Amino acid sequence: MLTLDPGARRAILDAVTALEIDAVAALERLVRCPSTLGNEASALDEMARNYESLGLAPRRVPTVPEQLASHPGFSPPLISYEGRDNVVAVHMPREVKGRSLVLQGHVDVVPEGAADLWATPPFEPSVRGGRMYGRGAGDMKAGDIANVMAFRALQMAGLQPAAQVQFHSVIEEECTGNGALACMMALPKCDAAIIPEPGPGFDALYGVEVGVVWAWVTVTGRPTHVRDMHAGINAIEAAYLISRLFKDYEAEMNKAENIHESFFGVNHPVNVNFGTVEGGEWNSSVPTRARIGLRVGVMMGRTALDVKADIERLVEQARQDQRLRGTQIKLEFKGFMADPCIFDMQAPIVQAVRRNFAETAGHELREYKVQALTDGRFFALYQNIPVACFGPEADMIHGIDESVSLESFHATTRTIALTMAEWCGVEPA
């Protein structure tokens, strides 16, 4: 870690403060992009404009399943990647003095849910009480803009990093991670990565995260008129019976003897979620088919392939259940096939983030053991480089009235700017 001159440090902090209005405006523009799965183009274009504003040349990195399928981090895709290319930009110094860095973030967001329940429309950002509300404001568009504004702050201070800095704006963090994998494979390996993912109601530093497997179970029964319902097989009721097997499995996986020490102290770290249910044709007909979408957590010490085998076993058990005789049960794996990950909390980049945040925000980042996952796993597991995954305090991510603290957003920007300057070194802009 290079020593940062006190004058340069002060100039960078002053620049972040001077850019706060611009930062909020940039975040508003990005939140207005309804970048749900398959609709990320507007957000990717916006990030390309952000990189251009830094004097960098953005380029597109396609996600090509045929090129990634043999990689252990690849997940089976849900939809086509056509027209959804990731955006990257690379800063090169005049003279390399420090270590290289990736500043990564995802632009995709989960669906808004019931929009009528939001206090303000989910893709019309609203600032109230020091917070910005909007789908993706916390997860993780505040982090995307913090990456950009941190670099701009160095420029405003008359400086630039004295090492390569890569910016990655990626798709599908919320369902596969394949966008992150594509960018990581397309660019040279760096010495560290910063990913400003949000904290759950507090400023968080990610320490460990579970893996995730997505599966889809389709049950085909025997349709009849409701007057003859006992002669039919109700696919929805059959799907419910299968769902109980997975809830029993969830309870088993959360027994103390099955929890890795890295998750000690976390209540119920392995979650099985029924995220989507489709089925039936008519209220007066016994339904033909039902399909449930599952998200199954992977505890540290196990792999996604282990859990995939568990899911296959449970479905086979359902096929043997006498109550389900006559049904057809189809199992598919699309979406996450992701392993769990532990981040090195003693790595110099992580310690620098921890120190710079505490010194400028006036309080510590809290270590977060996550029952979810981030793109940080790609860099830690497959490139063996340190990852500082941390970010601003956010509320109701994936829920109604998602928001991010603007004070915490600016604190994240200050931390990235100072850490980048120390890690990479600086030279005159």
Coordinates of C-alpha atoms in Angstrom, one line a residue:
M1 CA 0.0 0.0 0.0
L2 CA 1.5 3.3 -1.1
T3 CA 1.5 6.3 1.3
L4 CA -0.8 9.1 0.2
D5 CA 0.4 12.6 0.7
P6 CA -1.8 14.4 3.3
G7 CA -2.4 17.3 0.8
A8 CA -3.5 14.9 -1.9
R9 CA -5.8 13.1 0.6
R10 CA -7.4 16.4 1.6
A11 CA -7.8 17.4 -2.0
I12 CA -9.5 14.0 -2.8
L13 CA -11.9 14.3 0.1
D14 CA -12.8 17.9 -0.8
A15 CA -13.4 16.8 -4.4
V16 CA -15.9 14.1 -3.3
T17 CA -17.7 16.7 -1.3
A18 CA -17.8 19.1 -4.2
L19 CA -19.2 16.3 -6.4
E20 CA -22.1 15.2 -4.1
I21 CA -24.8 17.0 -6.1
D22 CA -23.5 15.6 -9.3
A23 CA -23.3 12.1 -7.7
V24 CA -27.0 12.2 -6.7
A25 CA -28.0 13.4 -10.1
A26 CA -26.0 10.6 -11.7
L27 CA -27.6 8.1 -9.4
E28 CA -31.1 9.4 -10.3
R29 CA -30.3 8.9 -14.0
L30 CA -29.3 5.3 -13.5
V31 CA -32.2 4.4 -11.2
R32 CA -34.5 5.7 -14.0
C33 CA -33.3 2.9 -16.2
P34 CA -35.7 -0.1 -15.7
S35 CA -32.9 -2.6 -15.9
T36 CA -34.6 -5.8 -15.1
L37 CA -33.5 -9.1 -16.7
G38 CA -33.4 -8.6 -20.5
N39 CA -33.9 -4.9 -20.2
E40 CA -30.5 -3.8 -19.1
A41 CA -29.5 -1.9 -22.3
S42 CA -30.5 1.6 -21.0
A43 CA -28.5 1.2 -17.8
L44 CA -25.5 -0.2 -19.8
D45 CA -25.7 2.8 -22.1
E46 CA -25.8 5.2 -19.1
M47 CA -22.7 3.6 -17.6
A48 CA -20.9 3.9 -20.9
R49 CA -21.7 7.6 -20.8
N50 CA -20.4 7.8 -17.3
Y51 CA -17.1 6.2 -18.4
E52 CA -16.8 8.6 -21.3
S53 CA -17.2 11.5 -18.9
L54 CA -14.0 10.3 -17.2
G55 CA -12.2 10.5 -20.5
L56 CA -12.2 6.7 -20.8
A57 CA -13.2 4.7 -23.9
P58 CA -16.0 2.2 -23.0
R59 CA -16.2 -1.0 -24.9
R60 CA -18.7 -3.8 -24.9
V61 CA -18.0 -7.3 -23.7
P62 CA -20.5 -9.9 -24.9
T63 CA -21.6 -12.9 -22.7
V64 CA -21.1 -15.9 -24.9
P65 CA -22.3 -19.2 -23.2
E66 CA -20.3 -21.3 -25.6
Q67 CA -17.1 -19.6 -24.5
L68 CA -17.9 -19.8 -20.8
A69 CA -19.6 -23.1 -20.3
S70 CA -16.5 -25.0 -19.4
H71 CA -15.6 -22.6 -16.6
P72 CA -16.6 -23.8 -13.1
G73 CA -18.2 -20.4 -12.3
F74 CA -20.6 -20.6 -15.3
S75 CA -24.4 -20.9 -14.6
P76 CA -27.0 -22.1 -17.1
P77 CA -28.6 -18.9 -18.6
L78 CA -32.3 -18.0 -18.5
I79 CA -32.6 -16.0 -21.7
S80 CA -30.6 -14.9 -24.8
Y81 CA -27.7 -12.5 -24.3
E82 CA -28.3 -10.7 -27.6
G83 CA -28.3 -6.9 -27.2
R84 CA -27.2 -7.1 -23.6
D85 CA -23.4 -6.7 -23.8
N86 CA -21.6 -5.7 -20.6
V87 CA -19.6 -2.4 -20.6
V88 CA -16.0 -2.0 -19.5
A89 CA -13.5 0.8 -19.5
V90 CA -9.8 0.8 -18.6
H91 CA -7.6 3.5 -17.3
M92 CA -3.8 3.2 -18.1
P93 CA -1.3 5.4 -16.3
R94 CA 1.7 7.1 -17.9
E95 CA 4.0 5.2 -15.5
V96 CA 3.0 2.2 -13.4
K97 CA 3.9 2.8 -9.7
G98 CA 1.2 0.9 -7.8
R99 CA -1.1 -2.1 -8.1
S100 CA -3.9 -2.7 -10.5
L101 CA -7.6 -2.6 -9.4
V102 CA -11.0 -3.7 -10.7
L103 CA -14.0 -1.4 -9.8
Q104 CA -17.0 -3.7 -10.5
G105 CA -20.7 -3.3 -10.2
H106 CA -23.9 -4.8 -11.7
V107 CA -26.6 -2.8 -13.4
D108 CA -29.4 -5.4 -13.4
V109 CA -32.2 -5.1 -10.8
V110 CA -34.9 -7.5 -9.6
P111 CA -38.5 -6.9 -10.7
E112 CA -40.3 -4.1 -8.8
G113 CA -43.0 -6.4 -7.6
A114 CA -46.4 -4.7 -6.9
A115 CA -45.7 -1.2 -8.2
D116 CA -48.9 0.0 -6.6
L117 CA -47.5 -0.6 -3.2
W118 CA -44.6 1.8 -3.6
A119 CA -44.9 5.2 -2.1
T120 CA -43.4 6.6 -5.4
P121 CA -43.0 4.8 -8.7
P122 CA -40.1 2.3 -8.5
F123 CA -38.2 3.7 -11.5
E124 CA -38.9 7.4 -10.7
P125 CA -36.2 8.1 -8.0
S126 CA -37.4 10.1 -5.0
V127 CA -35.2 11.7 -2.4
R128 CA -36.9 11.8 1.1
G129 CA -35.3 12.2 4.5
G130 CA -31.7 11.8 3.2
R131 CA -32.5 8.7 1.3
M132 CA -33.0 7.9 -2.4
Y133 CA -35.9 5.6 -3.1
G134 CA -36.2 3.5 -6.3
R135 CA -35.7 0.0 -7.5
G136 CA -31.9 -0.6 -7.6
A137 CA -31.0 2.6 -5.7
G138 CA -29.3 0.4 -3.1
D139 CA -28.7 -2.8 -5.0
M140 CA -26.5 -1.7 -6.5
K141 CA -26.7 1.5 -8.5
A142 CA -25.4 3.6 -5.7
G143 CA -22.2 1.5 -5.8
D144 CA -22.0 1.8 -9.6
I145 CA -22.0 5.6 -9.3
A146 CA -19.6 5.6 -6.3
N147 CA -17.1 3.8 -8.5
V148 CA -17.4 6.5 -11.2
M149 CA -17.4 9.5 -8.7
A150 CA -14.4 8.2 -6.8
F151 CA -12.3 8.2 -10.0
R152 CA -13.7 11.7 -10.9
A153 CA -12.7 13.0 -7.5
L154 CA -9.1 12.0 -8.1
Q155 CA -9.3 13.9 -11.4
M156 CA -10.8 17.0 -9.8
A157 CA -7.9 16.8 -7.3
G158 CA -5.5 16.9 -10.3
L159 CA -4.5 13.3 -9.9
Q160 CA -5.1 9.9 -11.6
P161 CA -4.2 6.3 -10.5
A162 CA -0.6 5.3 -11.2
A163 CA -1.8 1.7 -12.1
Q164 CA -4.3 0.1 -14.4
V165 CA -7.9 0.6 -13.2
Q166 CA -10.6 -1.5 -14.8
F167 CA -14.3 -0.6 -14.6
H168 CA -16.8 -3.4 -15.2
S169 CA -20.6 -2.8 -15.5
V170 CA -22.2 -6.2 -15.7
I171 CA -25.5 -8.0 -16.1
E172 CA -27.1 -10.9 -14.4
E173 CA -25.6 -10.6 -10.9
E174 CA -29.1 -11.3 -9.7
C175 CA -29.5 -14.6 -11.5
T176 CA -26.3 -16.2 -12.9
G177 CA -23.2 -14.0 -12.6
N178 CA -22.3 -14.8 -16.2
G179 CA -21.8 -11.1 -17.0
A180 CA -19.1 -10.8 -14.3
L181 CA -17.5 -14.0 -15.5
A182 CA -17.4 -12.7 -19.1
C183 CA -15.7 -9.5 -18.2
M184 CA -13.3 -11.1 -15.8
M185 CA -12.2 -13.5 -18.6
A186 CA -12.0 -10.8 -21.2
L187 CA -9.6 -8.5 -19.4
P188 CA -6.2 -9.0 -17.7
K189 CA -6.1 -10.2 -14.1
C190 CA -5.8 -7.3 -11.6
D191 CA -4.2 -7.3 -8.2
A192 CA -7.5 -6.6 -6.3
A193 CA -11.2 -5.8 -6.8
I194 CA -13.6 -3.5 -5.1
I195 CA -17.3 -4.2 -5.4
P196 CA -19.6 -1.7 -3.5
E197 CA -22.6 -3.9 -2.8
P198 CA -25.1 -2.5 -0.2
G199 CA -25.3 -3.3 3.4
P200 CA -28.6 -4.6 5.0
G201 CA -29.6 -1.6 7.1
F202 CA -26.0 -0.8 8.0
D203 CA -22.6 0.0 6.3
A204 CA -21.3 -3.5 5.6
L205 CA -18.1 -5.3 4.7
Y206 CA -18.8 -8.7 3.3
G207 CA -16.9 -11.5 5.0
V208 CA -18.6 -14.7 3.7
E209 CA -21.4 -15.6 1.4
V210 CA -23.4 -18.7 0.6
G211 CA -23.7 -20.3 -2.8
V212 CA -27.0 -20.6 -4.6
V213 CA -28.6 -23.1 -7.0
W214 CA -31.7 -22.3 -9.0
A215 CA -34.0 -25.1 -10.0
W216 CA -37.3 -25.4 -11.7
V217 CA -39.8 -28.3 -11.0
T218 CA -42.7 -28.9 -13.4
V219 CA -45.4 -31.3 -12.4
T220 CA -47.9 -32.6 -14.9
G221 CA -51.1 -34.2 -13.5
R222 CA -54.3 -35.4 -15.0
P223 CA -56.9 -32.7 -15.9
T224 CA -60.6 -33.4 -15.5
H225 CA -63.8 -31.4 -14.9
V226 CA -64.1 -30.4 -11.3
R227 CA -67.2 -32.6 -10.9
D228 CA -64.9 -35.6 -11.5
M229 CA -61.9 -34.2 -9.5
H230 CA -61.2 -37.5 -7.7
A231 CA -60.5 -39.1 -11.1
G232 CA -57.9 -36.4 -11.9
I233 CA -54.5 -35.5 -10.5
N234 CA -54.2 -31.9 -9.3
A235 CA -50.8 -30.7 -10.4
I236 CA -50.9 -27.7 -8.0
E237 CA -51.5 -29.9 -5.0
A238 CA -48.8 -32.3 -6.2
A239 CA -46.3 -29.3 -6.5
Y240 CA -47.2 -28.4 -2.9
L241 CA -46.3 -31.9 -1.7
I242 CA -42.9 -31.6 -3.4
S243 CA -42.4 -28.2 -1.9
R244 CA -42.7 -29.7 1.6
L245 CA -39.8 -32.0 0.8
F246 CA -37.6 -29.0 0.2
K247 CA -38.8 -27.3 3.4
D248 CA -37.8 -30.4 5.3
Y249 CA -34.4 -30.3 3.6
E250 CA -34.0 -26.6 4.5
A251 CA -34.6 -27.5 8.2
E252 CA -32.0 -30.3 8.0
M253 CA -29.4 -28.0 6.4
N254 CA -29.9 -25.4 9.2
K255 CA -29.2 -27.9 12.0
A256 CA -26.1 -26.8 14.0
E257 CA -24.0 -29.8 12.8
N258 CA -24.5 -28.7 9.2
I259 CA -23.4 -25.1 9.6
H260 CA -19.9 -24.2 8.7
E261 CA -17.9 -22.3 11.3
S262 CA -17.7 -19.2 9.1
F263 CA -21.5 -18.8 9.6
F264 CA -21.6 -19.3 13.3
G265 CA -23.9 -16.7 14.9
V266 CA -26.0 -16.4 11.8
N267 CA -29.6 -17.5 12.3
H268 CA -30.9 -19.8 9.5
P269 CA -28.2 -19.2 6.9
V270 CA -29.4 -21.8 4.4
N271 CA -32.6 -20.6 2.8
V272 CA -34.9 -22.4 0.3
N273 CA -37.2 -19.9 -1.4
F274 CA -40.1 -20.6 -3.7
G275 CA -39.7 -17.6 -5.9
T276 CA -42.2 -18.3 -8.7
V277 CA -45.3 -20.4 -9.0
E278 CA -47.2 -21.0 -12.3
G279 CA -50.1 -23.4 -12.8
G280 CA -53.6 -24.2 -13.7
E281 CA -55.9 -23.1 -16.4
W282 CA -59.4 -22.7 -15.0
N283 CA -61.1 -22.5 -11.6
S284 CA -63.5 -25.3 -12.5
S285 CA -60.8 -27.6 -14.0
V286 CA -58.4 -29.9 -12.2
P287 CA -55.1 -28.2 -13.2
T288 CA -52.9 -30.0 -15.7
R289 CA -49.5 -28.5 -14.9
A290 CA -47.7 -26.5 -12.2
R291 CA -44.2 -25.1 -12.2
I292 CA -42.3 -23.9 -9.2
G293 CA -39.0 -21.9 -9.3
L294 CA -36.6 -22.7 -6.4
R295 CA -33.7 -20.9 -4.9
V296 CA -31.6 -23.2 -2.7
G297 CA -28.7 -21.9 -0.6
V298 CA -25.3 -23.7 -0.5
M299 CA -23.5 -23.8 2.8
M300 CA -19.8 -23.1 3.0
G301 CA -18.0 -26.5 2.9
R302 CA -20.3 -27.8 0.2
T303 CA -20.5 -27.0 -3.5
A304 CA -23.2 -26.1 -5.9
L305 CA -22.9 -29.5 -7.5
D306 CA -23.4 -31.1 -4.1
V307 CA -26.7 -29.2 -3.7
K308 CA -27.7 -30.0 -7.3
A309 CA -27.3 -33.7 -6.4
D310 CA -29.5 -33.1 -3.3
I311 CA -32.2 -31.5 -5.4
E312 CA -32.1 -34.4 -7.9
R313 CA -32.4 -36.8 -5.0
L314 CA -35.4 -35.0 -3.5
V315 CA -37.2 -34.9 -6.9
E316 CA -36.6 -38.6 -7.3
Q317 CA -38.0 -39.2 -3.8
A318 CA -41.1 -37.3 -4.9
R319 CA -41.4 -39.6 -8.0
Q320 CA -41.6 -42.6 -5.7
D321 CA -44.2 -41.0 -3.4
Q322 CA -47.5 -43.0 -3.7
R323 CA -49.5 -39.8 -3.3
L324 CA -47.9 -38.6 -6.6
R325 CA -48.6 -41.7 -8.7
G326 CA -49.6 -40.8 -12.2
T327 CA -47.8 -37.5 -12.2
Q328 CA -44.9 -36.5 -14.5
I329 CA -42.2 -34.5 -12.8
K330 CA -39.6 -32.6 -14.8
L331 CA -36.5 -31.0 -13.2
E332 CA -34.5 -28.3 -14.8
F333 CA -31.5 -26.2 -13.7
K334 CA -31.4 -22.7 -15.1
G335 CA -29.9 -19.7 -13.4
F336 CA -27.4 -19.8 -10.4
M337 CA -25.1 -22.7 -10.1
A338 CA -22.8 -20.8 -7.7
D339 CA -20.4 -21.9 -5.0
P340 CA -20.1 -20.2 -1.6
C341 CA -17.1 -17.9 -0.9
I342 CA -15.0 -16.6 2.0
F343 CA -13.3 -13.2 1.5
D344 CA -9.9 -12.6 3.0
M345 CA -10.6 -10.0 5.8
Q346 CA -6.9 -9.5 6.4
A347 CA -6.0 -8.6 2.8
P348 CA -4.4 -5.2 2.5
I349 CA -7.2 -3.9 0.2
V350 CA -9.8 -4.9 2.7
Q351 CA -7.9 -3.4 5.6
A352 CA -7.5 -0.1 3.6
V353 CA -11.2 0.0 2.9
R354 CA -12.0 -0.6 6.6
R355 CA -9.6 2.1 7.7
N356 CA -10.5 4.7 5.2
F357 CA -14.2 4.3 5.9
A358 CA -13.8 4.5 9.6
E359 CA -11.6 7.6 9.4
T360 CA -13.9 9.5 7.0
A361 CA -17.3 8.3 8.2
G362 CA -16.7 8.3 11.9
H363 CA -17.8 4.8 12.5
E364 CA -16.8 1.3 11.5
L365 CA -18.0 -1.0 8.7
R366 CA -19.7 -4.0 10.2
E367 CA -18.7 -7.4 9.0
Y368 CA -21.6 -9.1 7.2
K369 CA -22.0 -12.8 6.9
V370 CA -24.4 -13.1 3.9
Q371 CA -27.2 -15.6 3.3
A372 CA -26.9 -14.4 -0.3
L373 CA -24.1 -14.0 -2.9
T374 CA -22.3 -11.4 -5.0
D375 CA -20.1 -11.3 -8.0
G376 CA -17.1 -11.1 -5.7
R377 CA -16.9 -14.9 -5.7
F378 CA -15.5 -14.9 -9.2
F379 CA -12.4 -12.9 -8.3
A380 CA -11.8 -14.7 -5.0
L381 CA -12.5 -18.2 -6.1
Y382 CA -11.2 -18.3 -9.7
Q383 CA -8.5 -15.6 -9.8
N384 CA -7.4 -15.8 -6.1
I385 CA -7.2 -12.0 -5.8
P386 CA -8.4 -10.1 -2.7
V387 CA -11.9 -8.6 -2.9
A388 CA -13.2 -5.7 -0.8
C389 CA -17.0 -6.1 -1.1
F390 CA -18.6 -3.4 0.9
G391 CA -21.1 -0.7 0.5
P392 CA -23.7 1.8 1.6
E393 CA -26.6 1.3 4.0
A394 CA -29.6 0.3 2.1
D395 CA -33.1 -0.8 3.0
M396 CA -35.7 -3.1 1.4
I397 CA -33.6 -4.3 -1.4
H398 CA -35.7 -6.8 -3.5
G399 CA -38.7 -5.4 -1.6
I400 CA -41.1 -2.5 -1.7
D401 CA -39.7 1.1 -1.4
E402 CA -36.1 0.1 -1.7
S403 CA -33.8 3.0 -0.6
V404 CA -30.2 3.9 0.0
S405 CA -28.8 6.4 2.5
L406 CA -27.2 9.3 0.6
E407 CA -24.8 10.0 3.5
S408 CA -23.6 6.4 3.3
F409 CA -23.4 6.6 -0.5
H410 CA -21.0 9.5 -0.2
A411 CA -19.0 7.8 2.5
T412 CA -18.6 4.8 0.1
T413 CA -17.4 7.1 -2.6
R414 CA -14.8 8.7 -0.3
T415 CA -13.6 5.3 0.8
I416 CA -13.2 4.0 -2.8
A417 CA -11.4 7.2 -3.9
L418 CA -8.9 7.1 -1.0
T419 CA -8.3 3.3 -1.3
M420 CA -7.8 3.6 -5.0
A421 CA -5.2 6.3 -4.5
E422 CA -3.3 4.3 -1.9
W423 CA -3.5 1.0 -3.7
C424 CA -2.7 2.3 -7.2
G425 CA -0.6 5.3 -6.3
V426 CA -1.2 8.6 -8.0
E427 CA 0.4 10.7 -10.7
P428 CA -0.6 14.1 -12.1
A429 CA -3.8 13.9 -14.2

